[in-house]
Amino acid sequence: MSSVPRRDGEKVLRATRVAMAVADVGFLLYWAVVFAGLIPSELAYKDYADPILRDWNLSFVALDLAASLTGLAGLCRTPVSRPLITVSLTLTSTAGLQAVAFWALRGDFSLTWWLPNLFLLLFPLPALVVLTRRPRERAA
């Protein structure tokens, strides 16, 4: 019976690896677009030109890049993949939570910004459960 949860966990991790690759490459692309000034005003979040909001957005650079780099390194399947993936997923979910909390506090409910951040918040959670649960001891 203990192999069923393990197989389910492996399925969760396989699906999560795909979502991680999308998110991690997405982080890198997003920041490249931001620094290149390529976000069209009609797709920008409310008050995008406000220096305070610009600084708030830029405050995510270190968090997002740390999530992306640890995630991409973890996807290389080395002996340290599991801890790197755990760190990456934690950072990714934190980034999503921080953004969603901010938009909620502002009462700004644009799906353009909510959907990607809800994705970042939620997709790591099942894999984090799998990665952090203790292995069951086998019956003698």
Coordinates of C-alpha atoms in Angstrom, one line a residue:
M1 CA 0.0 0.0 0.0
S2 CA 2.8 2.4 0.6
S3 CA 3.7 2.4 -3.1
V4 CA 0.4 4.1 -4.0
P5 CA 1.1 7.4 -2.2
R6 CA 4.7 7.2 -3.5
R7 CA 3.4 6.9 -7.1
D8 CA 1.0 9.7 -6.6
G9 CA 3.9 11.8 -5.2
E10 CA 5.9 11.0 -8.3
K11 CA 3.1 12.1 -10.5
V12 CA 2.7 15.4 -8.6
L13 CA 6.5 16.0 -8.9
R14 CA 6.5 15.3 -12.7
A15 CA 3.6 17.7 -13.2
T16 CA 5.3 20.2 -10.9
R17 CA 8.6 20.0 -12.9
V18 CA 6.7 21.2 -16.0
A19 CA 5.0 24.0 -14.1
M20 CA 8.4 25.0 -12.6
A21 CA 10.1 25.2 -16.0
V22 CA 7.2 27.4 -17.2
A23 CA 7.4 29.6 -14.1
D24 CA 11.2 29.8 -13.9
V25 CA 11.6 30.7 -17.6
G26 CA 8.6 33.0 -17.2
F27 CA 10.3 34.9 -14.3
L28 CA 13.4 35.4 -16.5
L29 CA 11.3 36.6 -19.5
Y30 CA 9.2 38.9 -17.3
W31 CA 12.2 40.6 -15.9
A32 CA 13.8 40.9 -19.3
V33 CA 10.6 42.6 -20.6
V34 CA 10.4 44.9 -17.5
F35 CA 14.0 46.0 -17.8
A36 CA 13.6 46.5 -21.6
G37 CA 10.5 48.6 -21.0
L38 CA 8.4 46.5 -23.2
I39 CA 5.2 46.2 -21.2
P40 CA 2.4 48.0 -23.1
S41 CA 0.5 50.5 -21.0
E42 CA -2.8 48.7 -21.6
L43 CA -1.3 45.5 -20.0
A44 CA 0.5 47.2 -17.2
Y45 CA -0.9 47.1 -13.7
K46 CA -2.7 50.1 -12.2
D47 CA -0.4 53.0 -11.5
Y48 CA 2.5 51.3 -13.3
A49 CA 4.3 54.6 -13.8
D50 CA 4.1 55.5 -10.1
P51 CA 7.7 55.4 -8.7
I52 CA 6.6 53.7 -5.5
L53 CA 4.8 51.0 -7.4
R54 CA 7.7 50.6 -9.7
D55 CA 10.0 50.1 -6.7
W56 CA 7.5 47.7 -5.2
N57 CA 7.6 45.7 -8.4
L58 CA 11.4 45.8 -8.6
S59 CA 11.6 44.6 -5.0
F60 CA 10.6 41.2 -6.4
V61 CA 13.7 40.8 -8.6
A62 CA 15.9 39.1 -6.1
L63 CA 13.1 36.8 -4.9
D64 CA 12.0 35.9 -8.4
L65 CA 15.6 35.3 -9.7
A66 CA 16.4 33.2 -6.6
A67 CA 13.3 31.1 -7.3
S68 CA 14.1 30.8 -11.0
L69 CA 17.8 29.9 -10.6
T70 CA 17.3 27.4 -7.8
G71 CA 14.4 25.9 -9.8
L72 CA 16.3 25.6 -13.1
A73 CA 19.3 24.1 -11.2
G74 CA 17.0 21.7 -9.4
L75 CA 15.5 20.5 -12.7
C76 CA 18.9 19.3 -13.8
R77 CA 18.4 16.2 -11.6
T78 CA 21.6 16.3 -9.6
P79 CA 22.0 14.9 -6.0
V80 CA 20.9 18.3 -4.7
S81 CA 17.8 18.5 -6.9
R82 CA 15.3 17.8 -4.2
P83 CA 16.5 20.6 -1.8
L84 CA 16.9 23.0 -4.7
I85 CA 13.3 22.3 -5.9
T86 CA 12.0 22.7 -2.4
V87 CA 13.7 26.1 -2.0
S88 CA 12.5 27.2 -5.4
L89 CA 8.9 26.1 -4.9
T90 CA 8.9 27.9 -1.5
L91 CA 10.2 31.1 -3.0
T92 CA 7.9 30.9 -6.0
S93 CA 4.8 30.4 -3.8
T94 CA 6.0 33.3 -1.5
A95 CA 6.3 35.6 -4.5
G96 CA 2.8 34.7 -5.6
L97 CA 1.4 35.2 -2.1
Q98 CA 3.1 38.6 -1.7
A99 CA 1.8 39.9 -5.0
V100 CA -1.8 38.6 -4.4
A101 CA -1.8 40.1 -0.9
F102 CA -0.7 43.4 -2.3
W103 CA -3.3 43.5 -5.1
A104 CA -6.0 42.4 -2.6
L105 CA -5.0 45.2 -0.2
R106 CA -5.2 47.7 -3.0
G107 CA -8.6 46.3 -4.1
D108 CA -7.1 45.9 -7.6
F109 CA -8.6 42.7 -9.2
S110 CA -7.2 42.7 -12.7
L111 CA -7.1 39.1 -14.0
T112 CA -4.0 40.0 -16.1
W113 CA -2.0 40.2 -12.8
W114 CA -4.0 38.0 -10.5
L115 CA -4.0 34.8 -12.6
P116 CA -0.2 34.5 -13.0
N117 CA 0.3 35.3 -9.4
L118 CA -2.3 32.8 -8.2
F119 CA -0.5 30.2 -10.4
L120 CA 2.8 31.1 -8.7
L121 CA 1.1 30.9 -5.2
L122 CA -0.7 27.6 -5.8
F123 CA 1.1 25.3 -8.1
P124 CA 4.0 24.7 -5.7
L125 CA 1.8 23.6 -2.8
P126 CA 1.1 19.9 -3.7
A127 CA 4.7 19.3 -4.5
L128 CA 5.8 21.0 -1.3
V129 CA 3.6 18.5 0.6
V130 CA 5.2 15.6 -1.2
L131 CA 8.7 16.9 -0.8
T132 CA 8.4 17.6 3.0
R133 CA 6.4 14.7 4.2
R134 CA 8.3 12.0 6.1
P135 CA 8.6 8.6 4.5
R136 CA 6.4 6.0 6.2
E137 CA 8.1 3.3 8.1
R138 CA 7.6 -0.1 6.7
A139 CA 5.8 -2.7 8.8
A140 CA 8.1 -5.5 9.9

